[in-house]
Amino acid sequence: MAGESPKVFIGSIDNGTTSSRFLIFDQAGTPVASHQIEFEQIYPNPGWHEHNPAELVSSVEACIEKACKEFGSQGHSLSDIKVVGITNQRETTVVWDSETGEHLHNAIVWTDTRTTSIVRELKARTGAGDLTDLCGLPLSTYPSSTKLLWLLRNDDKVKKAYEQGRLAFGTVDAWLVYKLNGGPAKNVFVSDPSNASRTMWMNIHTLEYDEQLISFFELDTKKLHLPKIVPSSDPNAYGQLADGPLKGVRIGGVLGDQSAALVGQCGFSPGRAKNTYGTGCFLLYNVGEKPVISKHGLLATVAYDFRGQNIPPVYALEGSIAVAGSSVKFLMNNLGFFRDSAQVSEVASSVKDNGGCVFVTAFSGLFAPYWIDDAKGTIFGITAHTQRGHIARATLEATCFQTKAILDAMEKDSGHKLEELAVDGGMSNSDLCMQTQADLIQIPVDRPSMRETTALGAAIAAGFAVGVWKSFDELKEINREGRMYFKPQILRKQADKMYRRWNKAVEMCRGWGGDDEEEEEEEEEEGKKEGD
């Protein structure tokens, strides 16, 4: 209509562990159109988890097309979408030929545990104890570094490309930006610090690749192409979409998914924290402009880097839980407990408590603050009384117990007790799960009504790059309506008793099957020698 100010919209690509989405937000942070596509989960062996890199890209492109169609059908003009942001699963490792742009192997997903023996080997190497102070991460199967080493040792195509100086490495953000810009023709090959900090090759203090870190992993940067590290919000660094309905639209910002969720929850001041209950569960605590190297099993990571907007980089303490929503999927797909994962609360509510049942959901070992690579998923306390509801409730509680362990560690590292916890992600839709969380941590849980905070964070990073917003103050009212607060309803004494039982179960699952795995590896090596 005449006289109305032009509307501004921001697109957000969200590539998670199980699906890709494209959302279009208005300037108030409200999603007006979206589309989601699940992609294939590939499990070649126990503990292995892969994605097809081409499908990651094609699913994103299809989501953009479908969401734009919906957007247009509402009477909007695509020309009003000023910029696009990207948020992504982080440590997942993609390798490709730098000359052709073709991927050389399936992406190895962050949950994958095939590198357990490599991690043991690296921990015994001189200098292993110095890594965390430099990069913020402990040696484990989680970061990208060990995944690349496995590929270099086990895939001939990857080895050959490395020896010929044609091997490009990237986390999913770098791969998507590269391909969405048109691949080798434009060669936009960049990564932001919230993603680069998950490789173990970036110095957490300088936000640049570190020669000491790269040398520890015995990598040769003359043979290996690494993406240039650029700010998370930048009007020029990420290029523009080469094809599709938004051809020519700039990519203005990139954030790893957990950093994006902190930004989407407006966690801009030190002491603010969010917990995202997705496939895994990730708690980020804003520590300000200097990294805090954890003494209690947490990770030091980059929250966001808006230097392109003259805002200093901000750091976070992070607690990572490998299995959260995926444990609910396990009950549904593997055990047939229900047909829709949203029914987990209904089944769990069919009983008044866990009936003495404790489920340590260590399908990929245990991450923070335990870092037990050889733990396995174990259920304790099963009796003839145990029903589906008890196991469903114990499954939800497993994520809540691990969140409490992380919060306790954060309090020790930061010297401050959190006053409330902002939450988002699929499992946060369960009122029972969020009430259980508040009961166990004994502080209120704050849940927004619009829970697409990860995608919103990427939109905010991109919007800052092109001046949609110019200061954090302008975002104060974003996503504030309809928030729900869950306050503790049990006594601390009861919460402590439940937590002691959980910790006992954690100790009992430690090392489960570890000896068998070592024997299997030794047998494999023997077989190779005999074959030679």
C-alpha positions as a Python dict, from the first residue, in 0.01 Angstrom:
ca = {
    (1, 'M'): (0, 0, 0),
    (2, 'A'): (111, 357, -69),
    (3, 'G'): (279, 526, 226),
    (4, 'E'): (387, 202, 398),
    (5, 'S'): (760, 160, 466),
    (6, 'P'): (915, -126, 269),
    (7, 'K'): (923, -456, 454),
    (8, 'V'): (1256, -629, 514),
    (9, 'F'): (1295, -1005, 541),
    (10, 'I'): (1594, -1228, 620),
    (11, 'G'): (1643, -1587, 502),
    (12, 'S'): (1798, -1849, 728),
    (13, 'I'): (1947, -2183, 621),
    (14, 'D'): (1950, -2431, 909),
    (15, 'N'): (2135, -2755, 836),
    (16, 'G'): (2105, -2980, 1141),
    (17, 'T'): (2200, -3340, 1209),
    (18, 'T'): (1881, -3492, 1070),
    (19, 'S'): (1727, -3228, 844),
    (20, 'S'): (1771, -2907, 650),
    (21, 'R'): (1537, -2611, 680),
    (22, 'F'): (1497, -2270, 527),
    (23, 'L'): (1306, -2006, 722),
    (24, 'I'): (1219, -1650, 625),
    (25, 'F'): (1199, -1404, 917),
    (26, 'D'): (1057, -1054, 928),
    (27, 'Q'): (1236, -770, 1105),
    (28, 'A'): (1056, -851, 1431),
    (29, 'G'): (1209, -1201, 1429),
    (30, 'T'): (885, -1378, 1339),
    (31, 'P'): (909, -1668, 1087),
    (32, 'V'): (666, -1606, 801),
    (33, 'A'): (754, -1902, 575),
    (34, 'S'): (958, -2221, 610),
    (35, 'H'): (1025, -2564, 467),
    (36, 'Q'): (1203, -2867, 614),
    (37, 'I'): (1346, -3181, 453),
    (38, 'E'): (1494, -3478, 640),
    (39, 'F'): (1799, -3638, 482),
    (40, 'E'): (1941, -3989, 506),
    (41, 'Q'): (2129, -4101, 816),
    (42, 'I'): (2397, -4351, 714),
    (43, 'Y'): (2528, -4600, 973),
    (44, 'P'): (2784, -4826, 794),
    (45, 'N'): (2907, -4990, 1117),
    (46, 'P'): (2825, -4972, 1490),
    (47, 'G'): (2930, -4629, 1616),
    (48, 'W'): (2972, -4488, 1264),
    (49, 'H'): (2748, -4206, 1141),
    (50, 'E'): (2767, -4043, 797),
    (51, 'H'): (2580, -3805, 565),
    (52, 'N'): (2593, -3770, 188),
    (53, 'P'): (2749, -3423, 133),
    (54, 'A'): (2562, -3378, -197),
    (55, 'E'): (2232, -3441, -17),
    (56, 'L'): (2315, -3178, 244),
    (57, 'V'): (2339, -2922, -37),
    (58, 'S'): (2043, -3045, -245),
    (59, 'S'): (1815, -3054, 62),
    (60, 'V'): (1906, -2692, 141),
    (61, 'E'): (1840, -2586, -218),
    (62, 'A'): (1502, -2763, -221),
    (63, 'C'): (1404, -2600, 111),
    (64, 'I'): (1490, -2254, -26),
    (65, 'E'): (1275, -2316, -332),
    (66, 'K'): (973, -2446, -136),
    (67, 'A'): (988, -2176, 135),
    (68, 'C'): (1020, -1901, -128),
    (69, 'K'): (715, -2042, -305),
    (70, 'E'): (517, -2027, 19),
    (71, 'F'): (650, -1674, 84),
    (72, 'G'): (539, -1560, -262),
    (73, 'S'): (195, -1718, -220),
    (74, 'Q'): (141, -1491, 81),
    (75, 'G'): (178, -1190, -150),
    (76, 'H'): (536, -1104, -56),
    (77, 'S'): (809, -1016, -305),
    (78, 'L'): (1133, -1217, -308),
    (79, 'S'): (1320, -890, -364),
    (80, 'D'): (1233, -799, -2),
    (81, 'I'): (1461, -1081, 123),
    (82, 'K'): (1774, -873, 177),
    (83, 'V'): (2023, -1132, 301),
    (84, 'V'): (2061, -1497, 400),
    (85, 'G'): (2231, -1647, 705),
    (86, 'I'): (2352, -2003, 764),
    (87, 'T'): (2361, -2217, 1077),
    (88, 'N'): (2488, -2572, 1078),
    (89, 'Q'): (2585, -2890, 1261),
    (90, 'R'): (2943, -2820, 1361),
    (91, 'E'): (3215, -3087, 1390),
    (92, 'T'): (3079, -3292, 1098),
    (93, 'T'): (3368, -3331, 853),
    (94, 'V'): (3352, -3294, 474),
    (95, 'V'): (3644, -3348, 234),
    (96, 'W'): (3648, -3263, -135),
    (97, 'D'): (3869, -3211, -438),
    (98, 'S'): (3969, -2843, -443),
    (99, 'E'): (3992, -2845, -824),
    (100, 'T'): (3663, -3019, -915),
    (101, 'G'): (3455, -2940, -605),
    (102, 'E'): (3345, -3306, -582),
    (103, 'H'): (3328, -3462, -236),
    (104, 'L'): (3564, -3755, -179),
    (105, 'H'): (3387, -3939, 103),
    (106, 'N'): (3062, -3925, 295),
    (107, 'A'): (3063, -3659, 564),
    (108, 'I'): (3164, -3806, 902),
    (109, 'V'): (2906, -3677, 1153),
    (110, 'W'): (2999, -3521, 1489),
    (111, 'T'): (2841, -3817, 1677),
    (112, 'D'): (3065, -4073, 1502),
    (113, 'T'): (3295, -4274, 1735),
    (114, 'R'): (3516, -4463, 1486),
    (115, 'T'): (3817, -4257, 1594),
    (116, 'T'): (3834, -4400, 1950),
    (117, 'S'): (4168, -4574, 1888),
    (118, 'I'): (4315, -4263, 1719),
    (119, 'V'): (4215, -4058, 2024),
    (120, 'R'): (4395, -4306, 2255),
    (121, 'E'): (4704, -4281, 2037),
    (122, 'L'): (4697, -3899, 2033),
    (123, 'K'): (4653, -3876, 2410),
    (124, 'A'): (4983, -4061, 2448),
    (125, 'R'): (5164, -3819, 2214),
    (126, 'T'): (5400, -3551, 2351),
    (127, 'G'): (5220, -3218, 2381),
    (128, 'A'): (4871, -3367, 2420),
    (129, 'G'): (4831, -3196, 2757),
    (130, 'D'): (4885, -2851, 2605),
    (131, 'L'): (4607, -2865, 2346),
    (132, 'T'): (4309, -2756, 2555),
    (133, 'D'): (4479, -2433, 2668),
    (134, 'L'): (4535, -2343, 2303),
    (135, 'C'): (4214, -2455, 2134),
    (136, 'G'): (3964, -2496, 2419),
    (137, 'L'): (3879, -2860, 2338),
    (138, 'P'): (3996, -3190, 2488),
    (139, 'L'): (4102, -3480, 2269),
    (140, 'S'): (3798, -3694, 2199),
    (141, 'T'): (3602, -3847, 1911),
    (142, 'Y'): (3397, -3524, 1896),
    (143, 'P'): (3611, -3263, 1710),
    (144, 'S'): (3681, -3264, 1334),
    (145, 'S'): (4056, -3322, 1368),
    (146, 'T'): (4044, -3692, 1450),
    (147, 'K'): (3784, -3753, 1178),
    (148, 'L'): (4019, -3608, 915),
    (149, 'L'): (4306, -3824, 1044),
    (150, 'W'): (4086, -4133, 1008),
    (151, 'L'): (4004, -4040, 647),
    (152, 'L'): (4370, -3983, 563),
    (153, 'R'): (4458, -4326, 702),
    (154, 'N'): (4166, -4524, 561),
    (155, 'D'): (4045, -4378, 231),
    (156, 'D'): (4270, -4401, -78),
    (157, 'K'): (4094, -4118, -265),
    (158, 'V'): (4141, -3883, 30),
    (159, 'K'): (4507, -3989, 71),
    (160, 'K'): (4576, -3935, -298),
    (161, 'A'): (4415, -3589, -303),
    (162, 'Y'): (4621, -3493, 4),
    (163, 'E'): (4948, -3611, -147),
    (164, 'Q'): (4868, -3418, -467),
    (165, 'G'): (4778, -3101, -274),
    (166, 'R'): (4412, -3109, -381),
    (167, 'L'): (4242, -3201, -53),
    (168, 'A'): (3995, -2944, 81),
    (169, 'F'): (3861, -2984, 433),
    (170, 'G'): (3557, -2809, 571),
    (171, 'T'): (3294, -2827, 839),
    (172, 'V'): (2940, -2813, 700),
    (173, 'D'): (2929, -2431, 698),
    (174, 'A'): (3234, -2414, 468),
    (175, 'W'): (3093, -2687, 240),
    (176, 'L'): (2754, -2517, 206),
    (177, 'V'): (2899, -2170, 142),
    (178, 'Y'): (3140, -2316, -116),
    (179, 'K'): (2869, -2508, -304),
    (180, 'L'): (2594, -2243, -279),
    (181, 'N'): (2836, -1991, -431),
    (182, 'G'): (2888, -2223, -729),
    (183, 'G'): (3185, -2437, -617),
    (184, 'P'): (3534, -2408, -771),
    (185, 'A'): (3434, -2135, -1019),
    (186, 'K'): (3396, -1877, -739),
    (187, 'N'): (3594, -2071, -474),
    (188, 'V'): (3438, -1894, -176),
    (189, 'F'): (3614, -2105, 88),
    (190, 'V'): (3560, -1964, 437),
    (191, 'S'): (3453, -2061, 790),
    (192, 'D'): (3354, -1854, 1091),
    (193, 'P'): (3522, -1886, 1435),
    (194, 'S'): (3223, -2060, 1600),
    (195, 'N'): (3277, -2346, 1352),
    (196, 'A'): (3656, -2324, 1313),
    (197, 'S'): (3693, -2347, 1693),
    (198, 'R'): (3552, -2702, 1672),
    (199, 'T'): (3836, -2842, 1460),
    (200, 'M'): (4117, -2820, 1723),
    (201, 'W'): (4331, -2627, 1472),
    (202, 'M'): (4221, -2275, 1562),
    (203, 'N'): (4385, -2089, 1847),
    (204, 'I'): (4096, -1985, 2072),
    (205, 'H'): (4281, -1667, 2177),
    (206, 'T'): (4385, -1535, 1833),
    (207, 'L'): (4097, -1682, 1623),
    (208, 'E'): (4356, -1798, 1367),
    (209, 'Y'): (4497, -2136, 1272),
    (210, 'D'): (4783, -2230, 1503),
    (211, 'E'): (5099, -2395, 1375),
    (212, 'Q'): (5157, -2580, 1705),
    (213, 'L'): (4808, -2733, 1691),
    (214, 'I'): (4834, -2832, 1325),
    (215, 'S'): (5181, -2981, 1381),
    (216, 'F'): (5054, -3191, 1671),
    (217, 'F'): (4819, -3369, 1430),
    (218, 'E'): (5108, -3402, 1179),
    (219, 'L'): (4922, -3223, 901),
    (220, 'D'): (5091, -3040, 614),
    (221, 'T'): (4909, -2719, 518),
    (222, 'K'): (5090, -2721, 182),
    (223, 'K'): (4890, -3035, 99),
    (224, 'L'): (4569, -2952, 285),
    (225, 'H'): (4335, -2664, 196),
    (226, 'L'): (4172, -2513, 506),
    (227, 'P'): (3896, -2248, 484),
    (228, 'K'): (3991, -1890, 565),
    (229, 'I'): (3856, -1785, 908),
    (230, 'V'): (3633, -1475, 876),
    (231, 'P'): (3390, -1299, 1116),
    (232, 'S'): (3050, -1461, 1182),
    (233, 'S'): (2875, -1151, 1046),
    (234, 'D'): (3026, -994, 735),
    (235, 'P'): (2870, -826, 428),
    (236, 'N'): (3128, -956, 180),
    (237, 'A'): (3312, -1265, 309),
    (238, 'Y'): (3046, -1528, 230),
    (239, 'G'): (2960, -1438, -129),
    (240, 'Q'): (2610, -1484, -269),
    (241, 'L'): (2371, -1755, -382),
    (242, 'A'): (2464, -1865, -735),
    (243, 'D'): (2132, -2027, -830),
    (244, 'G'): (1767, -2070, -738),
    (245, 'P'): (1490, -1821, -655),
    (246, 'L'): (1728, -1610, -441),
    (247, 'K'): (2009, -1598, -697),
    (248, 'G'): (2235, -1302, -627),
    (249, 'V'): (2122, -1256, -263),
    (250, 'R'): (2414, -1213, -27),
    (251, 'I'): (2508, -1462, 245),
    (252, 'G'): (2574, -1223, 533),
    (253, 'G'): (2639, -1444, 835),
    (254, 'V'): (2734, -1792, 951),
    (255, 'L'): (2717, -1942, 1299),
    (256, 'G'): (2755, -2297, 1426),
    (257, 'D'): (2416, -2416, 1548),
    (258, 'Q'): (2478, -2383, 1921),
    (259, 'S'): (2625, -2035, 1891),
    (260, 'A'): (2331, -1941, 1670),
    (261, 'A'): (2088, -2057, 1940),
    (262, 'L'): (2264, -1837, 2201),
    (263, 'V'): (2237, -1538, 1964),
    (264, 'G'): (1875, -1629, 1887),
    (265, 'Q'): (1801, -1631, 2262),
    (266, 'C'): (1967, -1285, 2280),
    (267, 'G'): (2232, -1418, 2518),
    (268, 'F'): (2457, -1117, 2452),
    (269, 'S'): (2570, -1040, 2807),
    (270, 'P'): (2809, -1240, 3027),
    (271, 'G'): (2624, -1483, 3254),
    (272, 'R'): (2343, -1554, 3004),
    (273, 'A'): (2300, -1920, 2911),
    (274, 'K'): (2087, -2134, 2684),
    (275, 'N'): (2033, -2507, 2647),
    (276, 'T'): (1929, -2655, 2312),
    (277, 'Y'): (1764, -2996, 2326),
    (278, 'G'): (1815, -3124, 1971),
    (279, 'T'): (1966, -3450, 1845),
    (280, 'G'): (2224, -3382, 2112),
    (281, 'C'): (2197, -3127, 2390),
    (282, 'F'): (2423, -2821, 2413),
    (283, 'L'): (2448, -2570, 2693),
    (284, 'L'): (2632, -2243, 2618),
    (285, 'Y'): (2721, -1989, 2886),
    (286, 'N'): (2837, -1642, 2777),
    (287, 'V'): (3169, -1562, 2952),
    (288, 'G'): (3243, -1231, 2776),
    (289, 'E'): (3536, -1114, 2566),
    (290, 'K'): (3804, -1350, 2704),
    (291, 'P'): (3793, -1729, 2677),
    (292, 'V'): (3768, -1930, 2998),
    (293, 'I'): (3962, -2258, 2977),
    (294, 'S'): (3761, -2506, 3179),
    (295, 'K'): (3909, -2706, 3466),
    (296, 'H'): (3592, -2916, 3500),
    (297, 'G'): (3538, -3093, 3168),
    (298, 'L'): (3370, -2818, 2965),
    (299, 'L'): (3472, -2672, 2629),
    (300, 'A'): (3591, -2319, 2559),
    (301, 'T'): (3432, -2203, 2236),
    (302, 'V'): (3355, -1891, 2035),
    (303, 'A'): (2999, -1772, 2096),
    (304, 'Y'): (3001, -1527, 1804),
    (305, 'D'): (3238, -1295, 1621),
    (306, 'F'): (3072, -976, 1494),
    (307, 'R'): (3402, -793, 1432),
    (308, 'G'): (3263, -700, 1091),
    (309, 'Q'): (3021, -480, 1289),
    (310, 'N'): (3294, -349, 1526),
    (311, 'I'): (3170, -573, 1807),
    (312, 'P'): (3447, -769, 1986),
    (313, 'P'): (3436, -1151, 1967),
    (314, 'V'): (3246, -1313, 2255),
    (315, 'Y'): (3330, -1650, 2410),
    (316, 'A'): (3132, -1919, 2586),
    (317, 'L'): (3176, -2220, 2808),
    (318, 'E'): (2999, -2517, 2651),
    (319, 'G'): (2869, -2844, 2778),
    (320, 'S'): (2794, -3095, 2504),
    (321, 'I'): (2566, -3398, 2546),
    (322, 'A'): (2592, -3642, 2255),
    (323, 'V'): (2248, -3798, 2290),
    (324, 'A'): (1924, -3610, 2366),
    (325, 'G'): (1646, -3613, 2107),
    (326, 'S'): (1815, -3910, 1941),
    (327, 'S'): (1737, -4115, 2255),
    (328, 'V'): (1366, -4047, 2200),
    (329, 'K'): (1407, -4151, 1836),
    (330, 'F'): (1575, -4470, 1967),
    (331, 'L'): (1266, -4554, 2176),
    (332, 'M'): (1048, -4492, 1870),
    (333, 'N'): (1251, -4650, 1588),
    (334, 'N'): (1441, -4930, 1767),
    (335, 'L'): (1202, -5030, 2044),
    (336, 'G'): (865, -4928, 1895),
    (337, 'F'): (750, -4743, 2208),
    (338, 'F'): (540, -4497, 2003),
    (339, 'R'): (487, -4386, 1643),
    (340, 'D'): (560, -4015, 1690),
    (341, 'S'): (844, -3882, 1905),
    (342, 'A'): (605, -3615, 2042),
    (343, 'Q'): (426, -3900, 2225),
    (344, 'V'): (721, -3958, 2459),
    (345, 'S'): (570, -3727, 2723),
    (346, 'E'): (237, -3911, 2709),
    (347, 'V'): (407, -4248, 2763),
    (348, 'A'): (638, -4106, 3034),
    (349, 'S'): (339, -3949, 3211),
    (350, 'S'): (164, -4285, 3233),
    (351, 'V'): (374, -4351, 3546),
    (352, 'K'): (437, -4124, 3845),
    (353, 'D'): (818, -4166, 3846),
    (354, 'N'): (1097, -4372, 3689),
    (355, 'G'): (1024, -4675, 3908),
    (356, 'G'): (1391, -4696, 4007),
    (357, 'C'): (1500, -4709, 3642),
    (358, 'V'): (1805, -4508, 3527),
    (359, 'F'): (1904, -4493, 3159),
    (360, 'V'): (2255, -4369, 3077),
    (361, 'T'): (2208, -4288, 2707),
    (362, 'A'): (2578, -4317, 2617),
    (363, 'F'): (2524, -4426, 2255),
    (364, 'S'): (2831, -4221, 2149),
    (365, 'G'): (3018, -4241, 2477),
    (366, 'L'): (2960, -3961, 2728),
    (367, 'F'): (3056, -3603, 2645),
    (368, 'A'): (3080, -3312, 2893),
    (369, 'P'): (3167, -3302, 3170),
    (370, 'Y'): (3260, -3673, 3184),
    (371, 'W'): (3443, -3737, 2851),
    (372, 'I'): (3413, -4115, 2875),
    (373, 'D'): (3467, -4240, 2518),
    (374, 'D'): (3428, -4607, 2613),
    (375, 'A'): (3091, -4573, 2790),
    (376, 'K'): (2794, -4752, 2636),
    (377, 'G'): (2420, -4701, 2671),
    (378, 'T'): (2306, -4890, 2981),
    (379, 'I'): (1977, -4922, 3171),
    (380, 'F'): (1993, -4991, 3544),
    (381, 'G'): (1722, -5083, 3794),
    (382, 'I'): (1497, -5292, 3569),
    (383, 'T'): (1261, -5521, 3762),
    (384, 'A'): (942, -5712, 3682),
    (385, 'H'): (765, -5388, 3776),
    (386, 'T'): (933, -5187, 3492),
    (387, 'Q'): (700, -5062, 3219),
    (388, 'R'): (745, -4861, 2899),
    (389, 'G'): (656, -4545, 3091),
    (390, 'H'): (942, -4593, 3338),
    (391, 'I'): (1196, -4628, 3056),
    (392, 'A'): (1047, -4331, 2866),
    (393, 'R'): (1071, -4118, 3180),
    (394, 'A'): (1428, -4236, 3248),
    (395, 'T'): (1515, -4142, 2888),
    (396, 'L'): (1398, -3782, 2936),
    (397, 'E'): (1570, -3767, 3274),
    (398, 'A'): (1904, -3875, 3124),
    (399, 'T'): (1935, -3547, 2933),
    (400, 'C'): (1822, -3348, 3238),
    (401, 'F'): (2077, -3517, 3466),
    (402, 'Q'): (2360, -3447, 3221),
    (403, 'T'): (2247, -3084, 3196),
    (404, 'K'): (2271, -3058, 3576),
    (405, 'A'): (2624, -3203, 3566),
    (406, 'I'): (2721, -2938, 3309),
    (407, 'L'): (2564, -2654, 3510),
    (408, 'D'): (2753, -2766, 3820),
    (409, 'A'): (3078, -2761, 3621),
    (410, 'M'): (2996, -2416, 3480),
    (411, 'E'): (2937, -2281, 3828),
    (412, 'K'): (3280, -2409, 3935),
    (413, 'D'): (3455, -2264, 3628),
    (414, 'S'): (3280, -1925, 3629),
    (415, 'G'): (3234, -1875, 4003),
    (416, 'H'): (2869, -1779, 3937),
    (417, 'K'): (2545, -1970, 3982),
    (418, 'L'): (2300, -1940, 3696),
    (419, 'E'): (1972, -1772, 3792),
    (420, 'E'): (1762, -1918, 3508),
    (421, 'L'): (1810, -2133, 3199),
    (422, 'A'): (1674, -2038, 2854),
    (423, 'V'): (1579, -2346, 2651),
    (424, 'D'): (1488, -2441, 2293),
    (425, 'G'): (1502, -2739, 2057),
    (426, 'G'): (1268, -3034, 2000),
    (427, 'M'): (1273, -3192, 2347),
    (428, 'S'): (1193, -2854, 2504),
    (429, 'N'): (842, -2896, 2359),
    (430, 'S'): (779, -3152, 2634),
    (431, 'D'): (635, -2984, 2943),
    (432, 'L'): (724, -3293, 3145),
    (433, 'C'): (1088, -3279, 3033),
    (434, 'M'): (1120, -2906, 3112),
    (435, 'Q'): (952, -2948, 3453),
    (436, 'T'): (1191, -3236, 3527),
    (437, 'Q'): (1480, -3011, 3422),
    (438, 'A'): (1370, -2731, 3656),
    (439, 'D'): (1325, -2982, 3941),
    (440, 'L'): (1673, -3129, 3899),
    (441, 'I'): (1868, -2802, 3857),
    (442, 'Q'): (1654, -2616, 4115),
    (443, 'I'): (1635, -2296, 3905),
    (444, 'P'): (1360, -2174, 3668),
    (445, 'V'): (1358, -2285, 3304),
    (446, 'D'): (1256, -2018, 3050),
    (447, 'R'): (1100, -2147, 2724),
    (448, 'P'): (1006, -1912, 2437),
    (449, 'S'): (687, -1967, 2241),
    (450, 'M'): (882, -1937, 1911),
    (451, 'R'): (1150, -2202, 1946),
    (452, 'E'): (1327, -2160, 1610),
    (453, 'T'): (1604, -1977, 1793),
    (454, 'T'): (1891, -2144, 1605),
    (455, 'A'): (1762, -2024, 1269),
    (456, 'L'): (1681, -1684, 1423),
    (457, 'G'): (2043, -1652, 1542),
    (458, 'A'): (2173, -1703, 1188),
    (459, 'A'): (1922, -1446, 1063),
    (460, 'I'): (2045, -1198, 1326),
    (461, 'A'): (2410, -1250, 1221),
    (462, 'A'): (2316, -1194, 855),
    (463, 'G'): (2089, -898, 937),
    (464, 'F'): (2369, -721, 1123),
    (465, 'A'): (2592, -756, 816),
    (466, 'V'): (2357, -550, 597),
    (467, 'G'): (2226, -305, 856),
    (468, 'V'): (1883, -459, 927),
    (469, 'W'): (1984, -417, 1292),
    (470, 'K'): (2272, -203, 1414),
    (471, 'S'): (2282, -276, 1787),
    (472, 'F'): (2183, -550, 2030),
    (473, 'D'): (1945, -301, 2198),
    (474, 'E'): (1724, -319, 1888),
    (475, 'L'): (1675, -693, 1956),
    (476, 'K'): (1554, -663, 2316),
    (477, 'E'): (1190, -732, 2229),
    (478, 'I'): (1255, -1009, 1977),
    (479, 'N'): (1079, -1335, 2068),
    (480, 'R'): (969, -1217, 2413),
    (481, 'E'): (596, -1287, 2382),
    (482, 'G'): (438, -1598, 2531),
    (483, 'R'): (744, -1729, 2714),
    (484, 'M'): (670, -2004, 2968),
    (485, 'Y'): (855, -2047, 3299),
    (486, 'F'): (894, -2383, 3475),
    (487, 'K'): (980, -2347, 3844),
    (488, 'P'): (1115, -2627, 4068),
    (489, 'Q'): (835, -2831, 4228),
    (490, 'I'): (1039, -3077, 4434),
    (491, 'L'): (1272, -3021, 4730),
    (492, 'R'): (1646, -2993, 4672),
    (493, 'K'): (1696, -3295, 4899),
    (494, 'Q'): (1491, -3514, 4664),
    (495, 'A'): (1669, -3373, 4354),
    (496, 'D'): (2008, -3448, 4513),
    (497, 'K'): (1906, -3805, 4592),
    (498, 'M'): (1803, -3866, 4228),
    (499, 'Y'): (2129, -3711, 4105),
    (500, 'R'): (2342, -3935, 4331),
    (501, 'R'): (2176, -4241, 4179),
    (502, 'W'): (2244, -4105, 3829),
    (503, 'N'): (2614, -4056, 3908),
    (504, 'K'): (2635, -4411, 4040),
    (505, 'A'): (2494, -4535, 3707),
    (506, 'V'): (2748, -4324, 3513),
    (507, 'E'): (3035, -4483, 3705),
    (508, 'M'): (2896, -4831, 3636),
    (509, 'C'): (2872, -4774, 3258),
    (510, 'R'): (3234, -4660, 3236),
    (511, 'G'): (3453, -4884, 3020),
    (512, 'W'): (3162, -5106, 2916),
    (513, 'G'): (3287, -5310, 2619),
    (514, 'G'): (3618, -5120, 2605),
    (515, 'D'): (3832, -5436, 2632),
    (516, 'D'): (3628, -5608, 2361),
    (517, 'E'): (3680, -5314, 2123),
    (518, 'E'): (4056, -5316, 2179),
    (519, 'E'): (4065, -5690, 2111),
    (520, 'E'): (3863, -5640, 1791),
    (521, 'E'): (4106, -5370, 1674),
    (522, 'E'): (4402, -5597, 1747),
    (523, 'E'): (4236, -5881, 1555),
    (524, 'E'): (4177, -5647, 1261),
    (525, 'E'): (4544, -5546, 1260),
    (526, 'E'): (4650, -5912, 1274),
    (527, 'G'): (4420, -5986, 979),
    (528, 'K'): (4574, -5704, 777),
    (529, 'K'): (4927, -5831, 843),
    (530, 'E'): (4832, -6183, 738),
    (531, 'G'): (4669, -6045, 423),
    (532, 'D'): (4988, -5854, 337),
}
